[in-house]
mmCIF file of C-alpha atoms in Angstrom:
data_model
loop_
_atom_site.group_PDB
_atom_site.id
_atom_site.type_symbol
_atom_site.label_atom_id
_atom_site.label_comp_id
_atom_site.label_asym_id
_atom_site.label_seq_id
_atom_site.Cartn_x
_atom_site.Cartn_y
_atom_site.Cartn_z
ATOM 1 C CA MET A 33 6.286 10.688 10.379
ATOM 2 C CA LYS A 34 8.584 12.684 8.183
ATOM 3 C CA ILE A 35 12.271 10.762 8.359
ATOM 4 C CA ASP A 36 15.062 13.077 8.913
ATOM 5 C CA ASN A 37 18.687 12.821 7.602
ATOM 6 C CA THR A 38 19.770 10.924 10.759
ATOM 7 C CA ASP A 39 17.142 7.723 10.569
ATOM 8 C CA LYS A 40 17.254 7.721 7.023
ATOM 9 C CA GLY A 41 19.917 5.036 6.599
ATOM 10 C CA LYS A 42 18.126 2.449 8.453
ATOM 11 C CA TRP A 43 15.247 3.417 6.583
ATOM 12 C CA VAL A 44 16.655 3.131 3.210
ATOM 13 C CA ALA A 45 17.914 -0.510 4.312
ATOM 14 C CA LEU A 46 14.639 -1.485 5.613
ATOM 15 C CA LEU A 47 12.916 -0.527 1.817
ATOM 16 C CA MET A 48 15.551 -2.261 0.230
ATOM 17 C CA GLY A 49 14.469 -5.593 1.454
ATOM 18 C CA VAL A 50 10.822 -4.824 0.815
ATOM 19 C CA LYS A 51 9.747 -6.702 -2.476
ATOM 20 C CA PHE A 52 7.633 -3.574 -3.621
ATOM 21 C CA PHE A 53 11.065 -1.509 -3.724
ATOM 22 C CA SER A 54 13.627 -3.958 -5.506
ATOM 23 C CA ASN A 55 14.055 -2.171 -8.798
ATOM 24 C CA CYS A 56 15.049 1.096 -6.934
ATOM 25 C CA THR A 57 18.240 2.040 -5.821
ATOM 26 C CA GLU A 58 19.604 3.560 -2.071
ATOM 27 C CA GLU A 59 19.591 6.681 -4.041
ATOM 28 C CA GLU A 60 15.845 6.364 -5.201
ATOM 29 C CA LEU A 61 14.688 5.155 -2.150
ATOM 30 C CA ALA A 62 16.362 8.091 -0.067
ATOM 31 C CA ALA A 63 14.411 10.506 -2.687
ATOM 32 C CA LEU A 64 10.941 8.469 -1.923
ATOM 33 C CA LEU A 65 11.445 9.353 1.656
ATOM 34 C CA ASP A 66 12.245 13.052 1.250
ATOM 35 C CA VAL A 67 8.515 13.122 -0.208
ATOM 36 C CA GLY A 68 6.774 10.011 1.573
ATOM 37 C CA GLU A 69 6.623 9.069 5.178
ATOM 38 C CA VAL A 70 6.283 6.195 6.942
ATOM 39 C CA ARG A 71 3.498 5.488 9.362
ATOM 40 C CA HIS A 72 2.410 3.606 12.149
ATOM 41 C CA TYR A 73 -0.527 1.243 13.032
ATOM 42 C CA LYS A 74 -1.416 -0.599 16.368
ATOM 43 C CA LEU A 75 -3.453 -4.083 15.955
ATOM 44 C CA HIS A 76 -6.963 -3.032 14.532
ATOM 45 C CA ASP A 77 -6.604 -0.015 13.582
ATOM 46 C CA TYR A 78 -7.799 1.391 10.871
ATOM 47 C CA ILE A 79 -5.480 2.173 7.653
ATOM 48 C CA ILE A 80 -8.253 2.985 5.576
ATOM 49 C CA LYS A 81 -12.219 3.084 5.753
ATOM 50 C CA GLU A 82 -14.175 3.027 2.563
ATOM 51 C CA ASP A 83 -16.436 5.885 1.562
ATOM 52 C CA ASP A 84 -14.671 7.618 4.518
ATOM 53 C CA GLY A 85 -15.461 11.180 2.773
ATOM 54 C CA THR A 86 -11.263 12.181 2.761
ATOM 55 C CA GLU A 87 -9.809 13.229 -0.310
ATOM 56 C CA ASP A 88 -6.843 11.035 0.621
ATOM 57 C CA HIS A 89 -6.009 8.998 -2.970
ATOM 58 C CA SER A 90 -2.333 7.895 -1.037
ATOM 59 C CA PHE A 91 -0.970 4.378 -1.851
ATOM 60 C CA PHE A 92 0.421 2.376 1.073
ATOM 61 C CA VAL A 93 3.387 -0.158 1.119
ATOM 62 C CA ILE A 94 3.795 -2.820 4.549
ATOM 63 C CA LEU A 95 7.167 -2.557 5.541
ATOM 64 C CA LYS A 96 6.519 -4.189 8.641
ATOM 65 C CA GLY A 97 3.117 -6.207 9.464
ATOM 66 C CA SER A 98 0.420 -7.603 7.723
ATOM 67 C CA ALA A 99 -3.140 -6.269 7.135
ATOM 68 C CA LYS A 100 -6.461 -7.409 6.056
ATOM 69 C CA VAL A 101 -8.865 -6.040 2.996
ATOM 70 C CA LEU A 102 -12.355 -5.574 4.625
ATOM 71 C CA LYS A 103 -15.172 -4.961 2.154
ATOM 72 C CA LYS A 104 -18.916 -3.597 3.379
ATOM 73 C CA ALA A 105 -21.153 -6.377 3.155
ATOM 74 C CA PRO A 106 -25.411 -6.331 3.567
ATOM 75 C CA MET A 107 -26.315 -5.303 7.038
ATOM 76 C CA ALA A 108 -23.483 -3.507 7.653
ATOM 77 C CA MET A 109 -21.062 -6.491 8.264
ATOM 78 C CA LYS A 110 -17.704 -6.402 6.962
ATOM 79 C CA LYS A 111 -16.210 -9.239 4.927
ATOM 80 C CA GLU A 112 -12.773 -9.900 4.384
ATOM 81 C CA VAL A 113 -11.888 -10.210 1.157
ATOM 82 C CA ALA A 114 -7.805 -10.253 1.250
ATOM 83 C CA ALA A 115 -4.857 -10.683 3.461
ATOM 84 C CA LEU A 116 -1.897 -8.350 2.803
ATOM 85 C CA PRO A 117 1.748 -9.464 4.143
ATOM 86 C CA GLU A 118 4.417 -7.746 4.560
ATOM 87 C CA GLY A 119 5.796 -5.947 1.195
ATOM 88 C CA GLU A 120 2.225 -5.698 -0.216
ATOM 89 C CA CYS A 121 0.762 -2.736 -1.528
ATOM 90 C CA PHE A 122 -2.541 -1.353 -1.641
ATOM 91 C CA GLY A 123 -4.424 2.107 -2.345
ATOM 92 C CA GLU A 124 -3.249 1.934 -6.138
ATOM 93 C CA MET A 125 -7.263 2.385 -7.148
ATOM 94 C CA ALA A 126 -7.677 5.717 -5.077
ATOM 95 C CA PHE A 127 -3.895 6.487 -6.159
ATOM 96 C CA LEU A 128 -4.255 5.903 -10.066
ATOM 97 C CA LEU A 129 -7.679 7.003 -10.262
ATOM 98 C CA ASN A 130 -7.999 9.606 -7.956
ATOM 99 C CA THR A 131 -11.423 8.004 -6.592
ATOM 100 C CA ALA A 132 -12.827 7.601 -3.484
ATOM 101 C CA ARG A 133 -11.628 4.247 -0.955
ATOM 102 C CA THR A 134 -13.604 1.217 -2.083
ATOM 103 C CA ALA A 135 -12.349 -1.263 0.772
ATOM 104 C CA TYR A 136 -11.335 -0.903 4.393
ATOM 105 C CA ILE A 137 -7.654 -2.076 5.807
ATOM 106 C CA LEU A 138 -7.155 -2.947 9.060
ATOM 107 C CA ALA A 139 -3.991 -3.694 10.769
ATOM 108 C CA MET A 140 -3.679 -7.150 12.043
ATOM 109 C CA GLU A 141 -0.585 -6.380 13.925
ATOM 110 C CA ASP A 142 1.298 -3.511 15.126
ATOM 111 C CA CYS A 143 2.173 -2.228 11.317
ATOM 112 C CA TYR A 144 5.153 0.576 9.627
ATOM 113 C CA MET A 145 3.945 1.452 5.992
ATOM 114 C CA PHE A 146 5.287 3.527 3.435
ATOM 115 C CA CYS A 147 2.682 6.032 2.571
ATOM 116 C CA ILE A 148 2.653 8.831 -0.039
ATOM 117 C CA ASN A 149 0.430 10.235 -2.393
ATOM 118 C CA ALA A 150 0.371 10.833 -6.224
ATOM 119 C CA GLU A 151 0.765 14.543 -6.417
ATOM 120 C CA ASP A 152 4.311 13.576 -4.728
ATOM 121 C CA VAL A 153 5.257 10.607 -6.916
ATOM 122 C CA GLY A 154 4.585 13.420 -9.664
ATOM 123 C CA LYS A 155 7.340 15.328 -8.426
ATOM 124 C CA MET A 156 10.141 12.774 -8.710
ATOM 125 C CA ASN A 157 12.273 12.035 -11.311
ATOM 126 C CA ASP A 158 10.874 10.158 -14.660
ATOM 127 C CA ALA A 159 12.898 6.963 -13.852
ATOM 128 C CA ILE A 160 11.656 6.877 -10.292
ATOM 129 C CA LYS A 161 7.702 7.201 -11.385
ATOM 130 C CA ALA A 162 8.098 4.513 -14.102
ATOM 131 C CA LYS A 163 9.676 1.902 -10.910
ATOM 132 C CA ILE A 164 7.018 2.757 -8.952
ATOM 133 C CA TYR A 165 4.021 2.366 -11.755
ATOM 134 C CA HIS A 166 5.771 -0.765 -12.870
ATOM 135 C CA GLN A 167 5.573 -2.175 -9.082
ATOM 136 C CA PHE A 168 1.806 -1.229 -9.620
ATOM 137 C CA ALA A 169 0.908 -3.345 -12.689
ATOM 138 C CA ILE A 170 3.014 -6.041 -11.264
ATOM 139 C CA SER A 171 0.885 -5.902 -7.963
ATOM 140 C CA MET A 172 -2.247 -5.375 -9.965
ATOM 141 C CA ALA A 173 -1.950 -8.232 -12.427
ATOM 142 C CA ASN A 174 -1.299 -10.175 -9.518
ATOM 143 C CA LYS A 175 -4.599 -9.537 -7.490
ATOM 144 C CA LEU A 176 -6.431 -9.968 -11.284
ATOM 145 C CA LYS A 177 -4.672 -13.225 -11.204
ATOM 146 C CA TYR A 178 -5.651 -14.138 -7.790
ATOM 147 C CA LEU A 179 -9.589 -12.808 -8.578
ATOM 148 C CA THR A 180 -9.975 -14.761 -11.285
ATOM 149 C CA GLU A 181 -8.654 -18.018 -10.297
ATOM 150 C CA SER A 182 -10.683 -17.722 -6.993
ATOM 151 C CA LEU A 183 -13.837 -16.971 -9.259
ATOM 152 C CA LEU A 184 -13.014 -19.992 -10.929
ATOM 153 C CA ARG A 185 -12.404 -22.195 -8.586
ATOM 154 C CA PRO A 186 -15.326 -23.813 -7.570
ATOM 155 C CA TYR A 187 -15.683 -24.979 -11.377
ATOM 156 C CA TYR A 188 -12.483 -27.175 -10.941
#
């Protein structure tokens, strides 16, 4: 849903409390809400489906709720590979690389997600773009650190 001006203050306040947006000012968050949207997902709704054939390259930030990342496994099974708590972002690879989705994201409770696509971020001023990409870098570095540690864990 697009945020109208009467509700914008409460959504800006919500975004201010989310770690991903901690480096943004109120004015920058209001500008993000002008081009992005807030989506609601119910328990067990798929937020993203791997290789679903869509051209959606949006990224998401969990405002309220939690989700999990699932990957296709042999025999059409899905394996949980990560939990995504409130404040976490996902969808960076499709957003940055303009590629197909590489995982399923499943809502683990009622969730509110901030969603924005690359084209709309591209229209933002340079200060906001720099802050978004900085947060991407931090998020992806943390995910890489976790992955590296989990790969090495059996050897310790």
